[in-house]
PDB file of C-alpha atoms in Angstrom:
ATOM      1  CA  MET A   1      87.814 140.210 102.788  1.00 74.00           C
ATOM      2  CA  CYS A   2      84.125 139.389 102.690  1.00 89.00           C
ATOM      3  CA  LEU A   3      83.190 135.729 103.019  1.00 95.00           C
ATOM      4  CA  PRO A   4      79.666 134.323 102.809  1.00 96.00           C
ATOM      5  CA  ALA A   5      77.787 133.342 105.957  1.00 96.00           C
ATOM      6  CA  ILE A   6      75.775 130.211 106.597  1.00 97.00           C
ATOM      7  CA  GLU A   7      72.131 131.208 106.443  1.00 98.00           C
ATOM      8  CA  PRO A   8      69.427 129.556 108.578  1.00 98.00           C
ATOM      9  CA  GLY A   9      67.990 126.571 106.736  1.00 98.00           C
ATOM     10  CA  HIS A  10      71.117 126.173 104.595  1.00 98.00           C
ATOM     11  CA  VAL A  11      73.663 123.329 104.514  1.00 98.00           C
ATOM     12  CA  TRP A  12      77.352 123.668 103.779  1.00 98.00           C
ATOM     13  CA  LEU A  13      78.995 120.456 102.540  1.00 98.00           C
ATOM     14  CA  ALA A  14      82.604 121.108 103.539  1.00 98.00           C
ATOM     15  CA  GLY A  15      85.934 119.317 103.495  1.00 98.00           C
ATOM     16  CA  ALA A  16      88.123 119.429 106.598  1.00 98.00           C
ATOM     17  CA  GLY A  17      91.304 118.379 104.814  1.00 97.00           C
ATOM     18  CA  PRO A  18      93.451 115.371 105.745  1.00 97.00           C
ATOM     19  CA  GLY A  19      93.935 116.148 109.434  1.00 96.00           C
ATOM     20  CA  ASP A  20      95.960 119.195 110.388  1.00 97.00           C
ATOM     21  CA  PRO A  21      93.520 122.006 111.367  1.00 97.00           C
ATOM     22  CA  GLY A  22      95.868 124.410 109.583  1.00 97.00           C
ATOM     23  CA  LEU A  23      94.745 122.843 106.310  1.00 98.00           C
ATOM     24  CA  LEU A  24      91.126 123.925 106.769  1.00 98.00           C
ATOM     25  CA  THR A  25      90.063 126.464 104.186  1.00 98.00           C
ATOM     26  CA  LEU A  26      88.932 129.889 105.334  1.00 97.00           C
ATOM     27  CA  LEU A  27      85.357 128.991 104.409  1.00 98.00           C
ATOM     28  CA  ALA A  28      85.428 125.711 106.343  1.00 98.00           C
ATOM     29  CA  ALA A  29      86.790 127.500 109.415  1.00 98.00           C
ATOM     30  CA  LYS A  30      84.074 130.144 109.058  1.00 98.00           C
ATOM     31  CA  GLY A  31      81.468 127.405 108.795  1.00 98.00           C
ATOM     32  CA  LEU A  32      82.718 125.878 112.037  1.00 98.00           C
ATOM     33  CA  ALA A  33      82.503 129.276 113.727  1.00 98.00           C
ATOM     34  CA  GLU A  34      78.919 129.909 112.579  1.00 98.00           C
ATOM     35  CA  ALA A  35      77.069 126.596 112.318  1.00 98.00           C
ATOM     36  CA  ASP A  36      74.324 125.655 114.752  1.00 98.00           C
ATOM     37  CA  VAL A  37      74.806 121.953 114.020  1.00 98.00           C
ATOM     38  CA  ILE A  38      77.947 120.238 112.726  1.00 98.00           C
ATOM     39  CA  VAL A  39      77.408 116.755 111.298  1.00 98.00           C
ATOM     40  CA  HIS A  40      80.891 115.283 111.029  1.00 98.00           C
ATOM     41  CA  ASP A  41      82.610 112.148 109.775  1.00 95.00           C
ATOM     42  CA  ALA A  42      84.943 109.815 111.648  1.00 93.00           C
ATOM     43  CA  LEU A  43      87.977 111.090 109.759  1.00 93.00           C
ATOM     44  CA  VAL A  44      87.570 114.706 110.864  1.00 96.00           C
ATOM     45  CA  ASN A  45      90.337 115.538 113.336  1.00 95.00           C
ATOM     46  CA  GLU A  46      88.962 116.424 116.773  1.00 95.00           C
ATOM     47  CA  GLU A  47      91.260 119.456 116.774  1.00 96.00           C
ATOM     48  CA  CYS A  48      89.234 120.837 113.869  1.00 97.00           C
ATOM     49  CA  LEU A  49      86.018 120.405 115.845  1.00 97.00           C
ATOM     50  CA  LYS A  50      87.436 122.556 118.636  1.00 97.00           C
ATOM     51  CA  LEU A  51      86.938 125.517 116.286  1.00 97.00           C
ATOM     52  CA  ALA A  52      83.163 125.099 116.514  1.00 98.00           C
ATOM     53  CA  ARG A  53      81.343 128.024 118.057  1.00 96.00           C
ATOM     54  CA  THR A  54      80.266 127.779 121.680  1.00 96.00           C
ATOM     55  CA  GLY A  55      76.875 126.100 121.869  1.00 97.00           C
ATOM     56  CA  ALA A  56      77.093 124.360 118.509  1.00 98.00           C
ATOM     57  CA  ILE A  57      75.728 120.813 118.427  1.00 98.00           C
ATOM     58  CA  LEU A  58      78.171 118.160 117.202  1.00 98.00           C
ATOM     59  CA  GLU A  59      76.569 115.125 115.585  1.00 97.00           C
ATOM     60  CA  TYR A  60      78.712 112.128 114.683  1.00 96.00           C
ATOM     61  CA  ALA A  61      77.888 110.476 111.371  1.00 94.00           C
ATOM     62  CA  GLY A  62      81.022 108.457 110.785  1.00 83.00           C
ATOM     63  CA  LYS A  63      81.256 105.425 108.541  1.00 69.00           C
ATOM     64  CA  ARG A  64      84.089 102.987 109.283  1.00 61.00           C
ATOM     65  CA  GLY A  65      84.566  99.706 107.482  1.00 56.00           C
ATOM     66  CA  GLY A  66      83.504  96.647 109.467  1.00 56.00           C
ATOM     67  CA  LYS A  67      81.964  98.710 112.272  1.00 58.00           C
ATOM     68  CA  PRO A  68      78.353  99.737 112.937  1.00 62.00           C
ATOM     69  CA  SER A  69      77.720 102.884 110.908  1.00 70.00           C
ATOM     70  CA  ALA A  70      74.859 105.148 110.003  1.00 81.00           C
ATOM     71  CA  LYS A  71      73.277 104.454 106.624  1.00 89.00           C
ATOM     72  CA  GLN A  72      74.045 107.024 103.976  1.00 91.00           C
ATOM     73  CA  ARG A  73      70.382 107.712 103.222  1.00 92.00           C
ATOM     74  CA  ASP A  74      69.729 108.368 106.919  1.00 95.00           C
ATOM     75  CA  ILE A  75      72.629 110.838 107.075  1.00 96.00           C
ATOM     76  CA  SER A  76      71.370 112.677 104.003  1.00 97.00           C
ATOM     77  CA  LEU A  77      67.828 112.899 105.379  1.00 97.00           C
ATOM     78  CA  ARG A  78      69.155 114.118 108.726  1.00 97.00           C
ATOM     79  CA  LEU A  79      70.725 117.077 106.940  1.00 98.00           C
ATOM     80  CA  VAL A  80      67.340 117.815 105.380  1.00 98.00           C
ATOM     81  CA  GLU A  81      65.619 117.563 108.769  1.00 98.00           C
ATOM     82  CA  LEU A  82      68.074 119.940 110.433  1.00 98.00           C
ATOM     83  CA  ALA A  83      67.868 122.488 107.637  1.00 98.00           C
ATOM     84  CA  LYS A  84      64.064 122.366 107.551  1.00 98.00           C
ATOM     85  CA  ALA A  85      64.113 123.133 111.287  1.00 98.00           C
ATOM     86  CA  GLY A  86      65.910 126.394 110.488  1.00 98.00           C
ATOM     87  CA  HIS A  87      69.387 125.418 111.630  1.00 98.00           C
ATOM     88  CA  ARG A  88      72.609 126.536 110.015  1.00 98.00           C
ATOM     89  CA  VAL A  89      74.132 123.171 109.154  1.00 98.00           C
ATOM     90  CA  LEU A  90      77.756 122.289 108.459  1.00 98.00           C
ATOM     91  CA  ARG A  91      78.303 118.800 107.047  1.00 98.00           C
ATOM     92  CA  LEU A  92      82.008 118.322 107.670  1.00 98.00           C
ATOM     93  CA  LYS A  93      83.913 115.555 105.925  1.00 97.00           C
ATOM     94  CA  GLY A  94      87.530 114.476 106.012  1.00 96.00           C
ATOM     95  CA  GLY A  95      89.484 115.527 102.931  1.00 97.00           C
ATOM     96  CA  ASP A  96      87.224 116.827 100.172  1.00 98.00           C
ATOM     97  CA  PRO A  97      83.473 116.124 100.045  1.00 97.00           C
ATOM     98  CA  PHE A  98      83.597 115.316  96.319  1.00 97.00           C
ATOM     99  CA  VAL A  99      86.583 112.928  96.428  1.00 97.00           C
ATOM    100  CA  PHE A 100      85.214 109.555  97.586  1.00 94.00           C
ATOM    101  CA  GLY A 101      83.270 111.514 100.196  1.00 92.00           C
ATOM    102  CA  ARG A 102      79.668 110.977  99.035  1.00 93.00           C
ATOM    103  CA  GLY A 103      79.161 114.709  98.951  1.00 96.00           C
ATOM    104  CA  GLY A 104      77.407 114.410  95.629  1.00 97.00           C
ATOM    105  CA  GLU A 105      74.885 111.936  97.046  1.00 96.00           C
ATOM    106  CA  GLU A 106      74.076 114.239  99.945  1.00 98.00           C
ATOM    107  CA  ALA A 107      73.783 117.272  97.693  1.00 98.00           C
ATOM    108  CA  LEU A 108      71.321 115.421  95.444  1.00 98.00           C
ATOM    109  CA  THR A 109      69.158 114.618  98.467  1.00 98.00           C
ATOM    110  CA  LEU A 110      69.194 118.286  99.483  1.00 98.00           C
ATOM    111  CA  ILE A 111      68.088 119.236  95.973  1.00 98.00           C
ATOM    112  CA  GLU A 112      65.325 116.635  96.126  1.00 98.00           C
ATOM    113  CA  HIS A 113      63.946 118.302  99.258  1.00 98.00           C
ATOM    114  CA  GLY A 114      64.517 121.899  98.224  1.00 98.00           C
ATOM    115  CA  VAL A 115      67.275 122.642 100.723  1.00 98.00           C
ATOM    116  CA  PRO A 116      69.805 125.298  99.630  1.00 98.00           C
ATOM    117  CA  PHE A 117      73.453 124.322 100.001  1.00 98.00           C
ATOM    118  CA  ARG A 118      77.025 125.345  99.292  1.00 98.00           C
ATOM    119  CA  ILE A 119      79.998 123.111  98.447  1.00 98.00           C
ATOM    120  CA  VAL A 120      83.187 123.998 100.325  1.00 98.00           C
ATOM    121  CA  PRO A 121      86.072 122.012  98.789  1.00 98.00           C
ATOM    122  CA  GLY A 122      88.815 120.678 101.033  1.00 98.00           C
ATOM    123  CA  ILE A 123      92.347 119.394 100.548  1.00 98.00           C
ATOM    124  CA  THR A 124      91.948 115.729  99.689  1.00 98.00           C
ATOM    125  CA  SER A 125      94.096 113.334 101.693  1.00 96.00           C
ATOM    126  CA  GLY A 126      95.420 111.764  98.493  1.00 97.00           C
ATOM    127  CA  ILE A 127      97.319 114.996  97.873  1.00 98.00           C
ATOM    128  CA  GLY A 128      97.660 116.724 101.249  1.00 98.00           C
ATOM    129  CA  GLY A 129      98.275 113.545 103.227  1.00 98.00           C
ATOM    130  CA  LEU A 130     101.031 112.466 100.875  1.00 98.00           C
ATOM    131  CA  ALA A 131     102.570 115.944 101.016  1.00 98.00           C
ATOM    132  CA  TYR A 132     102.846 115.572 104.788  1.00 98.00           C
ATOM    133  CA  ALA A 133     104.764 112.336 104.159  1.00 98.00           C
ATOM    134  CA  GLY A 134     107.129 114.065 101.742  1.00 98.00           C
ATOM    135  CA  ILE A 135     105.672 112.331  98.680  1.00 98.00           C
ATOM    136  CA  PRO A 136     104.481 114.449  95.745  1.00 98.00           C
ATOM    137  CA  VAL A 137     101.768 113.047  93.498  1.00 98.00           C
ATOM    138  CA  THR A 138     103.561 114.463  90.451  1.00 97.00           C
ATOM    139  CA  HIS A 139     107.234 115.116  89.769  1.00 96.00           C
ATOM    140  CA  ARG A 140     108.651 116.157  86.420  1.00 93.00           C
ATOM    141  CA  GLU A 141     111.236 113.375  86.316  1.00 90.00           C
ATOM    142  CA  VAL A 142     108.708 110.689  87.216  1.00 94.00           C
ATOM    143  CA  ASN A 143     105.169 111.249  85.923  1.00 96.00           C
ATOM    144  CA  HIS A 144     102.825 113.476  83.980  1.00 96.00           C
ATOM    145  CA  ALA A 145      99.694 111.632  85.085  1.00 97.00           C
ATOM    146  CA  VAL A 146      98.258 110.245  88.302  1.00 98.00           C
ATOM    147  CA  THR A 147      95.243 108.026  89.001  1.00 98.00           C
ATOM    148  CA  PHE A 148      93.100 108.260  92.131  1.00 97.00           C
ATOM    149  CA  LEU A 149      90.946 105.256  92.960  1.00 95.00           C
ATOM    150  CA  THR A 150      89.108 103.579  95.817  1.00 92.00           C
ATOM    151  CA  GLY A 151      90.072 100.122  97.012  1.00 89.00           C
ATOM    152  CA  HIS A 152      86.515  98.961  97.612  1.00 81.00           C
ATOM    153  CA  ASP A 153      83.044  99.653  96.274  1.00 75.00           C
ATOM    154  CA  SER A 154      79.738 100.144  98.106  1.00 67.00           C
ATOM    155  CA  SER A 155      79.507  96.404  98.818  1.00 69.00           C
ATOM    156  CA  GLY A 156      82.983  96.333 100.387  1.00 75.00           C
ATOM    157  CA  VAL A 157      84.782  94.368  97.663  1.00 83.00           C
ATOM    158  CA  VAL A 158      87.410  95.398  95.124  1.00 84.00           C
ATOM    159  CA  PRO A 159      85.581  97.432  92.457  1.00 77.00           C
ATOM    160  CA  ASP A 160      85.010  95.296  89.355  1.00 81.00           C
ATOM    161  CA  ARG A 161      84.383  98.409  87.247  1.00 85.00           C
ATOM    162  CA  ILE A 162      88.027  99.432  87.558  1.00 91.00           C
ATOM    163  CA  ASP A 163      90.067  98.453  84.515  1.00 94.00           C
ATOM    164  CA  TRP A 164      93.127  97.246  86.408  1.00 94.00           C
ATOM    165  CA  ASP A 165      94.960  96.293  83.228  1.00 96.00           C
ATOM    166  CA  ALA A 166      94.561  99.774  81.758  1.00 96.00           C
ATOM    167  CA  ILE A 167      95.576 101.496  84.991  1.00 96.00           C
ATOM    168  CA  GLY A 168      98.489  99.138  85.479  1.00 96.00           C
ATOM    169  CA  ARG A 169      99.797  99.895  82.001  1.00 96.00           C
ATOM    170  CA  GLY A 170      98.930 103.562  81.741  1.00 95.00           C
ATOM    171  CA  SER A 171      99.234 105.278  85.112  1.00 97.00           C
ATOM    172  CA  PRO A 172     102.781 105.866  86.397  1.00 98.00           C
ATOM    173  CA  VAL A 173     101.482 106.866  89.843  1.00 98.00           C
ATOM    174  CA  ILE A 174      98.427 105.384  91.567  1.00 98.00           C
ATOM    175  CA  VAL A 175      96.941 106.859  94.737  1.00 98.00           C
ATOM    176  CA  MET A 176      94.430 104.653  96.548  1.00 97.00           C
ATOM    177  CA  TYR A 177      91.865 105.410  99.213  1.00 96.00           C
ATOM    178  CA  MET A 178      90.411 102.667 101.438  1.00 94.00           C
ATOM    179  CA  ALA A 179      92.685 100.027  99.928  1.00 95.00           C
ATOM    180  CA  MET A 180      94.278  98.257 102.887  1.00 95.00           C
ATOM    181  CA  LYS A 181      91.608  95.572 103.294  1.00 93.00           C
ATOM    182  CA  HIS A 182      92.149  94.297  99.758  1.00 94.00           C
ATOM    183  CA  MET A 183      95.812  95.213  99.302  1.00 96.00           C
ATOM    184  CA  GLY A 184      96.841  91.662  98.399  1.00 96.00           C
ATOM    185  CA  GLN A 185      94.312  91.362  95.588  1.00 94.00           C
ATOM    186  CA  ILE A 186      94.989  94.873  94.312  1.00 96.00           C
ATOM    187  CA  ALA A 187      98.729  94.240  94.204  1.00 97.00           C
ATOM    188  CA  ALA A 188      98.166  90.957  92.382  1.00 96.00           C
ATOM    189  CA  ASN A 189      95.911  92.692  89.851  1.00 95.00           C
ATOM    190  CA  LEU A 190      98.523  95.344  89.131  1.00 97.00           C
ATOM    191  CA  ILE A 191     101.422  92.898  88.909  1.00 97.00           C
ATOM    192  CA  ALA A 192      99.366  90.790  86.493  1.00 96.00           C
ATOM    193  CA  ALA A 193      98.883  93.977  84.451  1.00 96.00           C
ATOM    194  CA  GLY A 194     102.648  94.407  84.177  1.00 96.00           C
ATOM    195  CA  ARG A 195     103.699  96.431  87.221  1.00 97.00           C
ATOM    196  CA  ARG A 196     107.072  95.484  88.718  1.00 98.00           C
ATOM    197  CA  PRO A 197     106.924  93.630  92.051  1.00 98.00           C
ATOM    198  CA  ASP A 198     109.771  95.871  93.272  1.00 98.00           C
ATOM    199  CA  GLU A 199     107.916  99.091  92.436  1.00 98.00           C
ATOM    200  CA  PRO A 200     107.942 101.484  95.439  1.00 98.00           C
ATOM    201  CA  VAL A 201     104.814 101.690  97.594  1.00 98.00           C
ATOM    202  CA  ALA A 202     104.047 103.794 100.652  1.00 98.00           C
ATOM    203  CA  PHE A 203     101.271 103.621 103.221  1.00 98.00           C
ATOM    204  CA  VAL A 204     100.574 106.921 104.958  1.00 98.00           C
ATOM    205  CA  CYS A 205      98.454 106.280 108.060  1.00 98.00           C
ATOM    206  CA  ASN A 206      96.670 109.020 110.037  1.00 97.00           C
ATOM    207  CA  ALA A 207      98.051 111.512 107.565  1.00 97.00           C
ATOM    208  CA  ALA A 208      98.700 115.093 108.658  1.00 97.00           C
ATOM    209  CA  THR A 209      98.076 114.326 112.334  1.00 96.00           C
ATOM    210  CA  ALA A 210     100.325 113.843 115.341  1.00 94.00           C
ATOM    211  CA  ASP A 211      99.873 110.080 114.891  1.00 95.00           C
ATOM    212  CA  GLN A 212     101.048 109.975 111.283  1.00 97.00           C
ATOM    213  CA  THR A 213     103.122 106.915 110.358  1.00 97.00           C
ATOM    214  CA  VAL A 214     104.611 105.988 106.998  1.00 98.00           C
ATOM    215  CA  LEU A 215     105.504 102.508 105.780  1.00 98.00           C
ATOM    216  CA  GLU A 216     107.685 102.266 102.681  1.00 98.00           C
ATOM    217  CA  THR A 217     107.695  98.928 100.882  1.00 98.00           C
ATOM    218  CA  THR A 218     107.251  97.446  97.411  1.00 98.00           C
ATOM    219  CA  LEU A 219     104.247  96.273  95.454  1.00 98.00           C
ATOM    220  CA  GLY A 220     105.188  92.626  95.811  1.00 98.00           C
ATOM    221  CA  ARG A 221     105.688  92.887  99.580  1.00 98.00           C
ATOM    222  CA  ALA A 222     102.975  95.462 100.328  1.00 98.00           C
ATOM    223  CA  GLU A 223     100.448  93.141 101.942  1.00 98.00           C
ATOM    224  CA  ALA A 224     102.992  91.152 103.980  1.00 98.00           C
ATOM    225  CA  ASP A 225     104.829  94.248 105.215  1.00 98.00           C
ATOM    226  CA  MET A 226     101.552  95.980 106.032  1.00 98.00           C
ATOM    227  CA  ILE A 227     100.513  93.035 108.215  1.00 97.00           C
ATOM    228  CA  SER A 228     103.942  92.695 109.800  1.00 98.00           C
ATOM    229  CA  ALA A 229     104.076  96.392 110.676  1.00 97.00           C
ATOM    230  CA  GLY A 230     100.634  96.237 112.272  1.00 97.00           C
ATOM    231  CA  ILE A 231      99.456  99.441 110.617  1.00 96.00           C
ATOM    232  CA  GLU A 232      95.743 100.168 110.498  1.00 94.00           C
ATOM    233  CA  PRO A 233      93.369 102.410 108.551  1.00 94.00           C
ATOM    234  CA  PRO A 234      92.824 105.188 107.801  1.00 94.00           C
ATOM    235  CA  ALA A 235      95.617 105.209 105.259  1.00 97.00           C
ATOM    236  CA  ILE A 236      96.445 106.513 101.820  1.00 98.00           C
ATOM    237  CA  VAL A 237      98.439 104.130  99.621  1.00 98.00           C
ATOM    238  CA  VAL A 238     100.629 105.422  96.804  1.00 98.00           C
ATOM    239  CA  ILE A 239     102.320 103.293  94.154  1.00 98.00           C
ATOM    240  CA  GLY A 240     105.054 104.636  91.901  1.00 98.00           C
ATOM    241  CA  GLU A 241     108.518 106.113  91.643  1.00 97.00           C
ATOM    242  CA  VAL A 242     107.404 109.286  93.455  1.00 98.00           C
ATOM    243  CA  VAL A 243     107.803 107.301  96.685  1.00 98.00           C
ATOM    244  CA  ARG A 244     111.560 107.449  96.102  1.00 97.00           C
ATOM    245  CA  LEU A 245     111.426 111.202  96.675  1.00 97.00           C
ATOM    246  CA  ARG A 246     110.559 110.779 100.344  1.00 97.00           C
ATOM    247  CA  PRO A 247     114.207 110.699 101.563  1.00 96.00           C
ATOM    248  CA  SER A 248     114.565 114.128  99.959  1.00 97.00           C
ATOM    249  CA  LEU A 249     111.193 115.705 100.713  1.00 98.00           C
ATOM    250  CA  ASP A 250     110.311 114.366 104.184  1.00 98.00           C
ATOM    251  CA  TRP A 251     110.106 117.873 105.611  1.00 98.00           C
ATOM    252  CA  LEU A 252     108.409 116.671 108.804  1.00 97.00           C
ATOM    253  CA  GLY A 253     111.290 114.259 109.361  1.00 97.00           C
ATOM    254  CA  ALA A 254     113.733 117.084 108.775  1.00 97.00           C
ATOM    255  CA  LEU A 255     112.106 119.064 111.590  1.00 96.00           C
ATOM    256  CA  SER A 256     113.039 116.125 113.843  1.00 94.00           C
ATOM    257  CA  GLY A 257     116.613 115.959 112.588  1.00 97.00           C
ATOM    258  CA  ARG A 258     116.441 113.784 109.479  1.00 96.00           C
ATOM    259  CA  LYS A 259     119.038 114.782 106.894  1.00 97.00           C
ATOM    260  CA  LEU A 260     117.429 115.126 103.490  1.00 96.00           C
ATOM    261  CA  LEU A 261     119.055 114.043 100.232  1.00 92.00           C
ATOM    262  CA  PRO A 262     119.419 116.795  97.613  1.00 92.00           C
ATOM    263  CA  ASP A 263     118.951 114.518  94.579  1.00 86.00           C
ATOM    264  CA  PRO A 264     117.279 111.105  94.988  1.00 89.00           C
ATOM    265  CA  PHE A 265     117.671 110.242  91.304  1.00 83.00           C
ATOM    266  CA  ALA A 266     121.397 110.993  91.013  1.00 74.00           C
ATOM    267  CA  VAL A 267     122.328 107.312  90.866  1.00 61.00           C
ATOM    268  CA  ASP A 268     119.894 106.727  87.999  1.00 70.00           C
ATOM    269  CA  ARG A 269     121.436 109.552  85.980  1.00 60.00           C
ATOM    270  CA  LYS A 270     124.939 108.227  86.610  1.00 57.00           C
ATOM    271  CA  ASP A 271     123.894 104.785  85.403  1.00 60.00           C
ATOM    272  CA  THR A 272     122.458 106.178  82.137  1.00 56.00           C
ATOM    273  CA  ALA A 273     125.191 108.750  81.466  1.00 53.00           C
TER     274      ALA A 273
END
């Protein structure tokens, strides 16, 4: 197997996946082993960074809501500066760089300054993180569509360009990134659009790490239960009947002794028979 190498003066924009180092792609792992400088986000698991080659420089460029963070333009220009100095640069992001990861913005800056780059996709937390909680984003008996959205825009408020009525009516499963801060308003928007208050919801915090926790609740109680449980970001939030599959597909729980149910929808079939 022949994989490409990071060349001096090049930047790889890579996804580290949702947490577990085992979910790194072969290319991302190779980038870690070869890069001179690794510019990484807050959501990159420290265990992934241990795969960096000896002597590599690790630069933190994390952005966390409500905390002092580097400006995006400064991060993008830092990548340019490092590449122009002849370094092999790995820009490592949690999840996938093109899924709410601002990878496109950074790539456009590299193009502006004539810096060659490669995109290395990663497993986005909205899929991989939920899989580690035993929640599939699609299931034949539940949904044939899924919507991914962010819970806040660049100014930190609920995005007004999202058509909540259309999503509420048309998307059987909704997966939300960065939604905890505005969970009350989001839930109210969706209930106003026709979603049931008792619709299943799950929060998956620190997904695919040793600190992973899962809170199962309902749309109407999501904000109150979230506060009561004391859970904190980072978290993926999923809304829809797929959450009901967790008692059957919680494979991590099964490794710790949880008995899994063979058919979570058996009662529904009996009721409609």
